[in-house]
Amino acid sequence: MKSSVPSEYSEAYIALGANLGDREQTLTEAIQMLGDHSDIEIVRCSGLYETAPVGYIDQPSFLNMVLMLRTTLEPEPLLMSMLDVENKLGRVRDIRWGPRTVDLDLLWMDHQQLHTERLELPHPRMNERAFVLVPLAEIVSSDQHPELFYSVQQSLQLIEAEQQGIHYVKAFTMPFNSKLK
């Protein structure tokens, strides 16, 4: 069994979505792959939510959820690890916002603000998307991250009407060999 991430870590929130194949199995595999990384520890995960597609709507519904993790990785190397997981699980990028086996988005990492060609932190559209905010609100703590918590709560109030398209499916259970606490 691997040791947990050292005390010099960052906390990050990642949104996961899938709408092709066995969606729940794919999300489980993505989380397991992230958790197997020596510099990543999965701390908390939301339940699963079924949501209608956004943008390109001629596609199946998504299963969405959010993870909180601890990592010693900087944002760009964490993003590269996430993209590696997507690739290993068959992600194809041919239609913007189109169908996908899995999608991993880095939403927030401590209080970092970053604007590069590859990555923007915090995620520029997270406060517009109920399919991100609802599961994120389930796991973000006002004690731990008051700025993020209040931003999520305020954004949820603004998009309350959109939430009607989001349906809680079930609690998410990690495989037995995960580091999930």
PDB file of C-alpha atoms in Angstrom:
ATOM      1  CA  MET A   1       0.000   0.000   0.000  1.00  0.00           C
ATOM      2  CA  LYS A   2       1.308   3.441  -0.918  1.00  0.00           C
ATOM      3  CA  SER A   3       1.885   6.092   1.682  1.00  0.00           C
ATOM      4  CA  SER A   4      -0.421   9.075   1.573  1.00  0.00           C
ATOM      5  CA  VAL A   5       0.598  12.360  -0.013  1.00  0.00           C
ATOM      6  CA  PRO A   6       3.101  14.266   2.180  1.00  0.00           C
ATOM      7  CA  SER A   7       2.047  17.249   4.283  1.00  0.00           C
ATOM      8  CA  GLU A   8       3.228  19.762   1.636  1.00  0.00           C
ATOM      9  CA  TYR A   9       0.228  19.392  -0.620  1.00  0.00           C
ATOM     10  CA  SER A  10      -2.406  21.366  -2.443  1.00  0.00           C
ATOM     11  CA  GLU A  11      -6.112  20.630  -2.378  1.00  0.00           C
ATOM     12  CA  ALA A  12      -7.867  20.422  -5.711  1.00  0.00           C
ATOM     13  CA  TYR A  13     -11.400  19.826  -6.939  1.00  0.00           C
ATOM     14  CA  ILE A  14     -11.986  17.895 -10.162  1.00  0.00           C
ATOM     15  CA  ALA A  15     -15.280  17.493 -12.037  1.00  0.00           C
ATOM     16  CA  LEU A  16     -15.849  14.167 -13.788  1.00  0.00           C
ATOM     17  CA  GLY A  17     -18.419  13.344 -16.432  1.00  0.00           C
ATOM     18  CA  ALA A  18     -19.173  10.427 -18.748  1.00  0.00           C
ATOM     19  CA  ASN A  19     -21.939   9.727 -21.248  1.00  0.00           C
ATOM     20  CA  LEU A  20     -20.686   6.828 -23.384  1.00  0.00           C
ATOM     21  CA  GLY A  21     -20.402   3.161 -22.469  1.00  0.00           C
ATOM     22  CA  ASP A  22     -20.726   2.026 -18.852  1.00  0.00           C
ATOM     23  CA  ARG A  23     -20.614   5.528 -17.403  1.00  0.00           C
ATOM     24  CA  GLU A  24     -20.363   4.565 -13.730  1.00  0.00           C
ATOM     25  CA  GLN A  25     -17.626   1.997 -14.408  1.00  0.00           C
ATOM     26  CA  THR A  26     -15.660   4.529 -16.429  1.00  0.00           C
ATOM     27  CA  LEU A  27     -15.886   7.099 -13.618  1.00  0.00           C
ATOM     28  CA  THR A  28     -14.774   4.447 -11.130  1.00  0.00           C
ATOM     29  CA  GLU A  29     -11.783   3.596 -13.318  1.00  0.00           C
ATOM     30  CA  ALA A  30     -10.862   7.273 -13.727  1.00  0.00           C
ATOM     31  CA  ILE A  31     -10.930   7.818  -9.974  1.00  0.00           C
ATOM     32  CA  GLN A  32      -8.924   4.656  -9.372  1.00  0.00           C
ATOM     33  CA  MET A  33      -6.307   5.750 -11.916  1.00  0.00           C
ATOM     34  CA  LEU A  34      -6.015   9.174 -10.307  1.00  0.00           C
ATOM     35  CA  GLY A  35      -5.784   7.581  -6.857  1.00  0.00           C
ATOM     36  CA  ASP A  36      -3.062   5.193  -8.039  1.00  0.00           C
ATOM     37  CA  HIS A  37      -0.810   8.168  -8.852  1.00  0.00           C
ATOM     38  CA  SER A  38       1.863   8.423  -6.147  1.00  0.00           C
ATOM     39  CA  ASP A  39       1.349  12.200  -5.825  1.00  0.00           C
ATOM     40  CA  ILE A  40      -2.445  12.164  -5.568  1.00  0.00           C
ATOM     41  CA  GLU A  41      -4.707  11.192  -2.688  1.00  0.00           C
ATOM     42  CA  ILE A  42      -8.478  11.107  -3.182  1.00  0.00           C
ATOM     43  CA  VAL A  43     -10.062  12.692  -0.095  1.00  0.00           C
ATOM     44  CA  ARG A  44     -13.761  13.064  -0.859  1.00  0.00           C
ATOM     45  CA  CYS A  45     -16.213  12.413  -3.654  1.00  0.00           C
ATOM     46  CA  SER A  46     -19.750  13.531  -4.330  1.00  0.00           C
ATOM     47  CA  GLY A  47     -22.612  11.296  -5.272  1.00  0.00           C
ATOM     48  CA  LEU A  48     -23.480  10.596  -8.894  1.00  0.00           C
ATOM     49  CA  TYR A  49     -25.816  12.945 -10.753  1.00  0.00           C
ATOM     50  CA  GLU A  50     -27.473  12.308 -14.085  1.00  0.00           C
ATOM     51  CA  THR A  51     -27.608  15.428 -16.209  1.00  0.00           C
ATOM     52  CA  ALA A  52     -28.732  16.515 -19.643  1.00  0.00           C
ATOM     53  CA  PRO A  53     -25.963  17.502 -22.079  1.00  0.00           C
ATOM     54  CA  VAL A  54     -25.013  21.181 -22.426  1.00  0.00           C
ATOM     55  CA  GLY A  55     -23.873  22.850 -25.632  1.00  0.00           C
ATOM     56  CA  TYR A  56     -24.109  19.982 -28.106  1.00  0.00           C
ATOM     57  CA  ILE A  57     -27.413  18.406 -27.036  1.00  0.00           C
ATOM     58  CA  ASP A  58     -27.800  15.537 -29.553  1.00  0.00           C
ATOM     59  CA  GLN A  59     -26.127  12.993 -27.255  1.00  0.00           C
ATOM     60  CA  PRO A  60     -26.881  10.747 -24.238  1.00  0.00           C
ATOM     61  CA  SER A  61     -27.237  12.045 -20.675  1.00  0.00           C
ATOM     62  CA  PHE A  62     -24.154  12.345 -18.496  1.00  0.00           C
ATOM     63  CA  LEU A  63     -23.231  10.969 -15.113  1.00  0.00           C
ATOM     64  CA  ASN A  64     -21.385  13.719 -13.251  1.00  0.00           C
ATOM     65  CA  MET A  65     -19.589  13.984  -9.935  1.00  0.00           C
ATOM     66  CA  VAL A  66     -16.822  15.964  -8.219  1.00  0.00           C
ATOM     67  CA  LEU A  67     -13.716  14.841  -6.322  1.00  0.00           C
ATOM     68  CA  MET A  68     -11.601  16.588  -3.763  1.00  0.00           C
ATOM     69  CA  LEU A  69      -7.991  15.473  -3.735  1.00  0.00           C
ATOM     70  CA  ARG A  70      -4.665  16.289  -2.155  1.00  0.00           C
ATOM     71  CA  THR A  71      -1.602  16.438  -4.342  1.00  0.00           C
ATOM     72  CA  THR A  72       2.026  17.486  -4.381  1.00  0.00           C
ATOM     73  CA  LEU A  73       1.681  18.207  -8.116  1.00  0.00           C
ATOM     74  CA  GLU A  74       1.528  21.710  -9.493  1.00  0.00           C
ATOM     75  CA  PRO A  75      -1.566  22.555 -11.594  1.00  0.00           C
ATOM     76  CA  GLU A  76      -0.094  21.840 -15.055  1.00  0.00           C
ATOM     77  CA  PRO A  77       1.384  18.414 -14.132  1.00  0.00           C
ATOM     78  CA  LEU A  78      -1.928  17.541 -12.435  1.00  0.00           C
ATOM     79  CA  LEU A  79      -3.744  18.517 -15.639  1.00  0.00           C
ATOM     80  CA  MET A  80      -1.362  16.322 -17.660  1.00  0.00           C
ATOM     81  CA  SER A  81      -2.131  13.381 -15.341  1.00  0.00           C
ATOM     82  CA  MET A  82      -5.848  14.009 -15.833  1.00  0.00           C
ATOM     83  CA  LEU A  83      -5.451  14.113 -19.626  1.00  0.00           C
ATOM     84  CA  ASP A  84      -3.489  10.856 -19.462  1.00  0.00           C
ATOM     85  CA  VAL A  85      -6.406   9.227 -17.615  1.00  0.00           C
ATOM     86  CA  GLU A  86      -8.849  10.533 -20.234  1.00  0.00           C
ATOM     87  CA  ASN A  87      -6.690   9.143 -23.049  1.00  0.00           C
ATOM     88  CA  LYS A  88      -6.315   5.734 -21.390  1.00  0.00           C
ATOM     89  CA  LEU A  89     -10.103   5.545 -21.028  1.00  0.00           C
ATOM     90  CA  GLY A  90     -10.701   6.275 -24.708  1.00  0.00           C
ATOM     91  CA  ARG A  91     -11.524   9.993 -24.713  1.00  0.00           C
ATOM     92  CA  VAL A  92     -11.836  11.328 -28.276  1.00  0.00           C
ATOM     93  CA  ARG A  93     -12.026  15.074 -28.900  1.00  0.00           C
ATOM     94  CA  ASP A  94     -13.833  15.514 -32.192  1.00  0.00           C
ATOM     95  CA  ILE A  95     -16.963  17.547 -31.294  1.00  0.00           C
ATOM     96  CA  ARG A  96     -16.739  20.411 -28.811  1.00  0.00           C
ATOM     97  CA  TRP A  97     -18.890  19.465 -25.806  1.00  0.00           C
ATOM     98  CA  GLY A  98     -19.736  16.255 -27.662  1.00  0.00           C
ATOM     99  CA  PRO A  99     -20.143  12.682 -26.413  1.00  0.00           C
ATOM    100  CA  ARG A 100     -17.236  11.300 -24.414  1.00  0.00           C
ATOM    101  CA  THR A 101     -16.201   8.269 -22.461  1.00  0.00           C
ATOM    102  CA  VAL A 102     -14.872  10.537 -19.727  1.00  0.00           C
ATOM    103  CA  ASP A 103     -14.157  14.200 -19.083  1.00  0.00           C
ATOM    104  CA  LEU A 104     -11.997  15.499 -16.226  1.00  0.00           C
ATOM    105  CA  ASP A 105     -11.928  19.232 -15.461  1.00  0.00           C
ATOM    106  CA  LEU A 106      -9.693  20.866 -12.866  1.00  0.00           C
ATOM    107  CA  LEU A 107     -12.057  23.303 -11.168  1.00  0.00           C
ATOM    108  CA  TRP A 108     -10.100  24.837  -8.325  1.00  0.00           C
ATOM    109  CA  MET A 109      -6.720  24.336  -6.654  1.00  0.00           C
ATOM    110  CA  ASP A 110      -6.167  26.086  -3.349  1.00  0.00           C
ATOM    111  CA  HIS A 111      -6.448  29.804  -4.083  1.00  0.00           C
ATOM    112  CA  GLN A 112      -4.404  29.691  -7.265  1.00  0.00           C
ATOM    113  CA  GLN A 113      -5.245  31.859 -10.219  1.00  0.00           C
ATOM    114  CA  LEU A 114      -3.701  30.690 -13.446  1.00  0.00           C
ATOM    115  CA  HIS A 115      -4.238  31.621 -17.096  1.00  0.00           C
ATOM    116  CA  THR A 116      -2.195  29.615 -19.594  1.00  0.00           C
ATOM    117  CA  GLU A 117      -2.929  28.133 -23.030  1.00  0.00           C
ATOM    118  CA  ARG A 118      -3.786  24.813 -21.383  1.00  0.00           C
ATOM    119  CA  LEU A 119      -5.361  25.767 -18.096  1.00  0.00           C
ATOM    120  CA  GLU A 120      -7.422  28.423 -16.344  1.00  0.00           C
ATOM    121  CA  LEU A 121      -7.874  28.369 -12.585  1.00  0.00           C
ATOM    122  CA  PRO A 122     -10.411  28.637 -11.202  1.00  0.00           C
ATOM    123  CA  HIS A 123     -12.284  26.956 -14.047  1.00  0.00           C
ATOM    124  CA  PRO A 124     -13.809  29.838 -16.049  1.00  0.00           C
ATOM    125  CA  ARG A 125     -17.281  28.288 -16.473  1.00  0.00           C
ATOM    126  CA  MET A 126     -17.699  26.329 -13.258  1.00  0.00           C
ATOM    127  CA  ASN A 127     -20.057  28.887 -11.685  1.00  0.00           C
ATOM    128  CA  GLU A 128     -22.380  28.673 -14.710  1.00  0.00           C
ATOM    129  CA  ARG A 129     -22.846  24.912 -14.665  1.00  0.00           C
ATOM    130  CA  ALA A 130     -25.318  23.278 -12.324  1.00  0.00           C
ATOM    131  CA  PHE A 131     -23.901  19.853 -13.212  1.00  0.00           C
ATOM    132  CA  VAL A 132     -20.632  21.000 -11.581  1.00  0.00           C
ATOM    133  CA  LEU A 133     -22.016  23.171  -8.777  1.00  0.00           C
ATOM    134  CA  VAL A 134     -24.512  20.682  -7.332  1.00  0.00           C
ATOM    135  CA  PRO A 135     -21.980  17.872  -6.716  1.00  0.00           C
ATOM    136  CA  LEU A 136     -19.317  20.413  -5.712  1.00  0.00           C
ATOM    137  CA  ALA A 137     -21.655  21.913  -3.105  1.00  0.00           C
ATOM    138  CA  GLU A 138     -22.065  18.413  -1.663  1.00  0.00           C
ATOM    139  CA  ILE A 139     -18.362  18.118  -0.783  1.00  0.00           C
ATOM    140  CA  VAL A 140     -16.914  21.629  -0.341  1.00  0.00           C
ATOM    141  CA  SER A 141     -16.729  22.827   3.247  1.00  0.00           C
ATOM    142  CA  SER A 142     -17.282  26.377   4.481  1.00  0.00           C
ATOM    143  CA  ASP A 143     -14.744  25.736   7.251  1.00  0.00           C
ATOM    144  CA  GLN A 144     -12.043  24.462   4.932  1.00  0.00           C
ATOM    145  CA  HIS A 145     -12.566  26.728   1.905  1.00  0.00           C
ATOM    146  CA  PRO A 146     -14.931  29.595   2.769  1.00  0.00           C
ATOM    147  CA  GLU A 147     -14.206  31.557  -0.433  1.00  0.00           C
ATOM    148  CA  LEU A 148     -14.997  28.592  -2.686  1.00  0.00           C
ATOM    149  CA  PHE A 149     -17.950  27.486  -0.533  1.00  0.00           C
ATOM    150  CA  TYR A 150     -19.675  30.878  -0.665  1.00  0.00           C
ATOM    151  CA  SER A 151     -18.967  31.257  -4.384  1.00  0.00           C
ATOM    152  CA  VAL A 152     -20.602  27.865  -5.019  1.00  0.00           C
ATOM    153  CA  GLN A 153     -23.632  28.710  -2.845  1.00  0.00           C
ATOM    154  CA  GLN A 154     -24.170  32.088  -4.526  1.00  0.00           C
ATOM    155  CA  SER A 155     -23.802  30.589  -8.004  1.00  0.00           C
ATOM    156  CA  LEU A 156     -26.292  27.830  -7.184  1.00  0.00           C
ATOM    157  CA  GLN A 157     -28.874  30.436  -6.187  1.00  0.00           C
ATOM    158  CA  LEU A 158     -28.387  32.227  -9.523  1.00  0.00           C
ATOM    159  CA  ILE A 159     -28.904  29.090 -11.606  1.00  0.00           C
ATOM    160  CA  GLU A 160     -31.547  27.397  -9.452  1.00  0.00           C
ATOM    161  CA  ALA A 161     -33.902  26.960 -12.412  1.00  0.00           C
ATOM    162  CA  GLU A 162     -31.290  24.897 -14.279  1.00  0.00           C
ATOM    163  CA  GLN A 163     -31.071  22.418 -11.406  1.00  0.00           C
ATOM    164  CA  GLN A 164     -34.363  20.870 -12.465  1.00  0.00           C
ATOM    165  CA  GLY A 165     -32.414  18.937 -15.118  1.00  0.00           C
ATOM    166  CA  ILE A 166     -30.087  17.386 -12.548  1.00  0.00           C
ATOM    167  CA  HIS A 167     -31.100  14.184 -10.846  1.00  0.00           C
ATOM    168  CA  TYR A 168     -29.248  12.589  -7.955  1.00  0.00           C
ATOM    169  CA  VAL A 169     -28.599   8.959  -8.899  1.00  0.00           C
ATOM    170  CA  LYS A 170     -26.877   7.494  -5.837  1.00  0.00           C
ATOM    171  CA  ALA A 171     -23.964   7.744  -3.462  1.00  0.00           C
ATOM    172  CA  PHE A 172     -20.701   6.762  -5.075  1.00  0.00           C
ATOM    173  CA  THR A 173     -18.801   3.835  -3.591  1.00  0.00           C
ATOM    174  CA  MET A 174     -15.102   3.471  -4.262  1.00  0.00           C
ATOM    175  CA  PRO A 175     -13.447   0.096  -4.922  1.00  0.00           C
ATOM    176  CA  PHE A 176     -11.968  -1.593  -1.863  1.00  0.00           C
ATOM    177  CA  ASN A 177      -8.336  -0.710  -2.645  1.00  0.00           C
ATOM    178  CA  SER A 178      -8.770   3.049  -2.896  1.00  0.00           C
ATOM    179  CA  LYS A 179      -7.270   5.637  -0.568  1.00  0.00           C
ATOM    180  CA  LEU A 180     -10.628   7.384  -0.250  1.00  0.00           C
ATOM    181  CA  LYS A 181     -11.284   8.624   3.261  1.00  0.00           C
TER     182      LYS A 181
END
